[in-house]
Short mmCIF file of C-alpha atoms in Angstrom, two decimals:
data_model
loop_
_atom_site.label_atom_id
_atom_site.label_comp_id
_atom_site.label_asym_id
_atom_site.label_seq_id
_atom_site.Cartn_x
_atom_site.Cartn_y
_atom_site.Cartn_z
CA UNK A 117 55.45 96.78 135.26
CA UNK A 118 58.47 99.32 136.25
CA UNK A 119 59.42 101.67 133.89
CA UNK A 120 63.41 100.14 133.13
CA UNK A 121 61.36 96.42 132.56
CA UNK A 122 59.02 98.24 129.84
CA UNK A 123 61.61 99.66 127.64
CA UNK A 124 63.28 96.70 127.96
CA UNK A 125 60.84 94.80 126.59
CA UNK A 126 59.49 96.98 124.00
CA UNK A 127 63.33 97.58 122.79
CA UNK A 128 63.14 93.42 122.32
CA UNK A 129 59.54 93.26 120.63
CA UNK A 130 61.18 96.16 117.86
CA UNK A 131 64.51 93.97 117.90
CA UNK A 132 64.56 92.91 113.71
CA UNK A 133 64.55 89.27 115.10
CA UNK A 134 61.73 89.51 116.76
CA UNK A 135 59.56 91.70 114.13
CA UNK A 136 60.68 88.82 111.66
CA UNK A 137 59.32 85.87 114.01
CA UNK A 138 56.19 87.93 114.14
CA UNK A 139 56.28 88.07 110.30
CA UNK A 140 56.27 84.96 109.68
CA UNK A 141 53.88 83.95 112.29
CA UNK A 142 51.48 85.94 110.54
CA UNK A 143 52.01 84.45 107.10
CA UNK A 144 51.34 81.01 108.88
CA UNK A 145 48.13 82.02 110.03
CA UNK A 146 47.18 83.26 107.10
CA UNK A 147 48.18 80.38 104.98
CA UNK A 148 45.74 78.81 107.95
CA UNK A 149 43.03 80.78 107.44
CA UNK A 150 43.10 81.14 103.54
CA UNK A 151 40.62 78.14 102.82
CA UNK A 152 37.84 79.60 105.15
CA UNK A 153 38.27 83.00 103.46
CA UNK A 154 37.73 83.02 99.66
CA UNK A 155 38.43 86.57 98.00
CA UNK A 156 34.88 87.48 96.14
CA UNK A 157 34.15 89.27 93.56
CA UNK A 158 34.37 92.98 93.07
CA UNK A 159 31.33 94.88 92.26
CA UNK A 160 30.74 96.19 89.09
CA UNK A 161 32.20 100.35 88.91
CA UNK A 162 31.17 102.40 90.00
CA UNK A 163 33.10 101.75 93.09
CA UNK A 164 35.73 102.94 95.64
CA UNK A 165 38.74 101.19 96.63
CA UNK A 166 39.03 101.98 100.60
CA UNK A 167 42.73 100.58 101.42
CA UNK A 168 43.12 100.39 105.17
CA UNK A 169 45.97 99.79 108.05
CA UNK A 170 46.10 100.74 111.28
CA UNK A 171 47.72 103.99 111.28
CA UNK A 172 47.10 105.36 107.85
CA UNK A 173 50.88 107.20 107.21
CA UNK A 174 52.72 103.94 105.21
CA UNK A 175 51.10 101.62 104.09
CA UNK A 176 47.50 102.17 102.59
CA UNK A 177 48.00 106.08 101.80
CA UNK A 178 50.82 104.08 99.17
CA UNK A 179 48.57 101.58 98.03
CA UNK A 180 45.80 104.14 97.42
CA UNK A 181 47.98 106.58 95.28
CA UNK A 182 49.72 103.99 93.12
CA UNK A 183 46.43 102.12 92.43
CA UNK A 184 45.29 105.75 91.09
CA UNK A 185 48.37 105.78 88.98
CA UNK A 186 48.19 102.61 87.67
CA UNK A 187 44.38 102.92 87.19
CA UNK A 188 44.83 106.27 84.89
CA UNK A 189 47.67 103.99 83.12
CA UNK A 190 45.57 101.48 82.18
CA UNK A 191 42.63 103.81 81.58
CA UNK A 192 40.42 102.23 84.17
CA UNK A 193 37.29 104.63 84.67
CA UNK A 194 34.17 104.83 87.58
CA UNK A 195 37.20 103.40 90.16
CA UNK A 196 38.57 105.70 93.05
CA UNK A 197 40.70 105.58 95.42
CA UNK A 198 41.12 106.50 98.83
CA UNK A 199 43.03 105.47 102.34
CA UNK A 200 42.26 105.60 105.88
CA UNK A 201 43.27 103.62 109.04
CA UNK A 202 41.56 102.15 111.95
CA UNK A 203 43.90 103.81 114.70
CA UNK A 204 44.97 106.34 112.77
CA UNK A 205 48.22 107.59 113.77
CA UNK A 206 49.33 110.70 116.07
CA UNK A 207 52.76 111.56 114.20
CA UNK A 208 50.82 114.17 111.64
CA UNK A 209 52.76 113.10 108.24
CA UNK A 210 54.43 109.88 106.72
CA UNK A 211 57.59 109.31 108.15
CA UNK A 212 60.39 110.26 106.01
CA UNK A 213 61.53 106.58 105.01
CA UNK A 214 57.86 106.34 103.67
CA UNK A 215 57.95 109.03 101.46
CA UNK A 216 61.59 108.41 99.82
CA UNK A 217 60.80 104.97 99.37
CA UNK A 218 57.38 106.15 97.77
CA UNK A 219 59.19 107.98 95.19
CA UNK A 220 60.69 104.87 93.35
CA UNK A 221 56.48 104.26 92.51
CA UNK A 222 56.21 107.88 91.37
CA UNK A 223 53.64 108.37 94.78
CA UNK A 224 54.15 111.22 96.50
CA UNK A 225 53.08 111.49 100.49
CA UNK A 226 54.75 113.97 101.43
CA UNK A 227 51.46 115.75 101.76
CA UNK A 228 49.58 113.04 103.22
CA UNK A 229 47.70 113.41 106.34
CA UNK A 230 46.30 110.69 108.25
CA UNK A 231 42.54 109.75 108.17
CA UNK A 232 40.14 107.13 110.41
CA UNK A 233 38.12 104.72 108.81
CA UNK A 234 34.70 105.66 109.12
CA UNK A 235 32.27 103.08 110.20
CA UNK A 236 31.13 99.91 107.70
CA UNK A 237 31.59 100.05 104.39
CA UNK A 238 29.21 101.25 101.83
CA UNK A 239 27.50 99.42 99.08
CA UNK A 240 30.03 100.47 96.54
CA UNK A 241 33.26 100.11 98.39
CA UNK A 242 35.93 97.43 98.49
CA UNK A 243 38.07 97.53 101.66
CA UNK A 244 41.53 96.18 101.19
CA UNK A 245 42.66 95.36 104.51
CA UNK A 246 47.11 95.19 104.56
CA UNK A 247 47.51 92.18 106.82
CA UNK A 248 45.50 89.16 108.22
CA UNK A 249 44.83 90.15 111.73
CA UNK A 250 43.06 93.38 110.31
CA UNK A 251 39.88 91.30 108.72
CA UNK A 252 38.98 90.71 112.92
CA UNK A 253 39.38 93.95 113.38
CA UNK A 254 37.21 94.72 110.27
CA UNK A 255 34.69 91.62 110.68
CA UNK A 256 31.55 91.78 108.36
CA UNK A 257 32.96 94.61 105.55
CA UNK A 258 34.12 93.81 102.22
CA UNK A 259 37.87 93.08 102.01
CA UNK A 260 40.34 91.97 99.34
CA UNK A 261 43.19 89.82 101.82
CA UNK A 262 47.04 90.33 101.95
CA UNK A 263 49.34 90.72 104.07
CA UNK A 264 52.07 93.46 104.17
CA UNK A 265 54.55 93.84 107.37
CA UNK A 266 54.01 97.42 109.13
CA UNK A 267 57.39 98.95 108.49
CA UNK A 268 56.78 101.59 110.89
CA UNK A 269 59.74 102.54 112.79
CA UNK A 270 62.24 100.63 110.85
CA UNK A 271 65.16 101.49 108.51
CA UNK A 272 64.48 102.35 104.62
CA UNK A 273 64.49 98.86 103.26
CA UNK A 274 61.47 97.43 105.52
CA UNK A 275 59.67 100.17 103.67
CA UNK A 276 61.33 99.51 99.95
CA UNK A 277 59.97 95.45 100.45
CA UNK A 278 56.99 96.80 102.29
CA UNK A 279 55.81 98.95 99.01
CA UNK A 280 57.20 95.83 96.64
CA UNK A 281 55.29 93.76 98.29
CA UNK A 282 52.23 96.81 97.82
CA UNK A 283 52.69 97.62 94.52
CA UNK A 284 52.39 93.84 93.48
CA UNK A 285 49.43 93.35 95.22
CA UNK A 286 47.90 96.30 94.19
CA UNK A 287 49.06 95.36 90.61
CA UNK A 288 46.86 92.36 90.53
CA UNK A 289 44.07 94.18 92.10
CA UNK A 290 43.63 96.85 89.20
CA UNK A 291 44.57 94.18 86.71
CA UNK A 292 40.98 92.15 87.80
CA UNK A 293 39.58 95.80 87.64
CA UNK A 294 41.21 96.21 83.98
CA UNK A 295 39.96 93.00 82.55
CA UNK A 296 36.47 93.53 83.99
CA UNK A 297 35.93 96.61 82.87
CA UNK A 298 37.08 95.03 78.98
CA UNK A 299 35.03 92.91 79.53
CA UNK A 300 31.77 94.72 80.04
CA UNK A 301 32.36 96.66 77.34
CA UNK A 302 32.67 93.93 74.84
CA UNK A 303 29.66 92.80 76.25
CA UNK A 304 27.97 95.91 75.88
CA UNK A 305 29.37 95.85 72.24
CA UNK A 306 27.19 92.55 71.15
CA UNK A 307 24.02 93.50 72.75
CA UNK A 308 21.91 94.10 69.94
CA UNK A 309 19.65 97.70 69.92
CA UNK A 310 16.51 97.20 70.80
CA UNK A 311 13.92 98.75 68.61
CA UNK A 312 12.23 101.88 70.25
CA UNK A 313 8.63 102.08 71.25
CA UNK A 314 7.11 104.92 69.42
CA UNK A 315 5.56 107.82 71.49
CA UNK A 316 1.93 107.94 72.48
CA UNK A 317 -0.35 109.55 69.35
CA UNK A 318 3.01 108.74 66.39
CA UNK A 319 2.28 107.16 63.33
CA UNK A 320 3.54 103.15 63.90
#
């Protein structure tokens, strides 16, 4: 392919137009592939929310810091939090459109550095994958599914309904977390004590 008839087309494929038919192309197949996919349950804390994109500057590093927020708001404990991305990215920050529109969720990345996702996930982490086509890419780890747009490269609102869209999700996530964890305790709470076993040699 010549050089003019590349830029061409990758000024076309970045055209708004065309990153919107691609949006909605991948809410179709995920609608598609919903039924075959059921979200399970999340283990019991302590565990480690691992959120995950591909280039680990926008979208998960967001997620991750606001569900620590939100977490420590609703006094969540034996949950953390961290980001990474599968091809993490070159550029070494979030772009500046990330962290500005980070700021209206009280998340700061201007400090953020990207990270790779490590190999499989361990028996106490949760992977939350940020789009459809990510759980191929991620085949046989845990996952929790949605399925956020990449606003890389685009103007300051793709990243404002980018972390809307984040913050939501991620809002429903940590509520499951919050009524789980309310729920254990009152559980714990009616377990009667069990009588202890004297020591060898006591007096019954």
């Amino acid at each position: 392919m010549t050089a003019p008839l590349e830029r061409l087309l990758t000024a076309v494929l970045r055209h708004p137009a065309a990153r919107a038919v691609k949006a909605a192309w991948r809410d179709v197949r995920w609608r598609l592939r919903r039924p075959t996919l059921p979200t399970g349950d999340l283990p019991p804390p302590p565990l480690t929310l691992v959120f995950v994109c591909k280039g680990n500057i926008c979208r998960s590093p967001f997620a991750a810091r606001y569900a620590e927020r939100r977490l420590r708001e609703l006094a969540v404990t034996g949950v953390a939090c961290r980001s990474a991305g599968y091809a993490p990215s070159q550029a070494p920050a979030s772009p500046p459109h990330a962290i500005a529109a980070a700021r209206a969720y009280q998340v700061d990345l201007a400090a953020h550095r990207p990270l790779g996702l490590s190999a499989g996930a361990g028996a106490t982490e949760v992977v939350v994958v940020m789009e459809a086509s990510q759980l191929d890419i991620l085949a046989g780890t845990g996952y929790r599914r949605d399925n956020i747009e990449d606003p890389f490269g685009q103007p300051l609102p793709a990243f404002e309904r980018c972390y809307a869209q984040t913050a939501a999700a991620v809002d429903g996530l940590v509520a499951r977390l919050h009524d789980a964890a309310r729920s254990g305790a009152s559980h714990r709470s009616n377990v009667p004590e069990r009588a202890g076993r004297p020591p060898a040699g006591a007096d019954p």
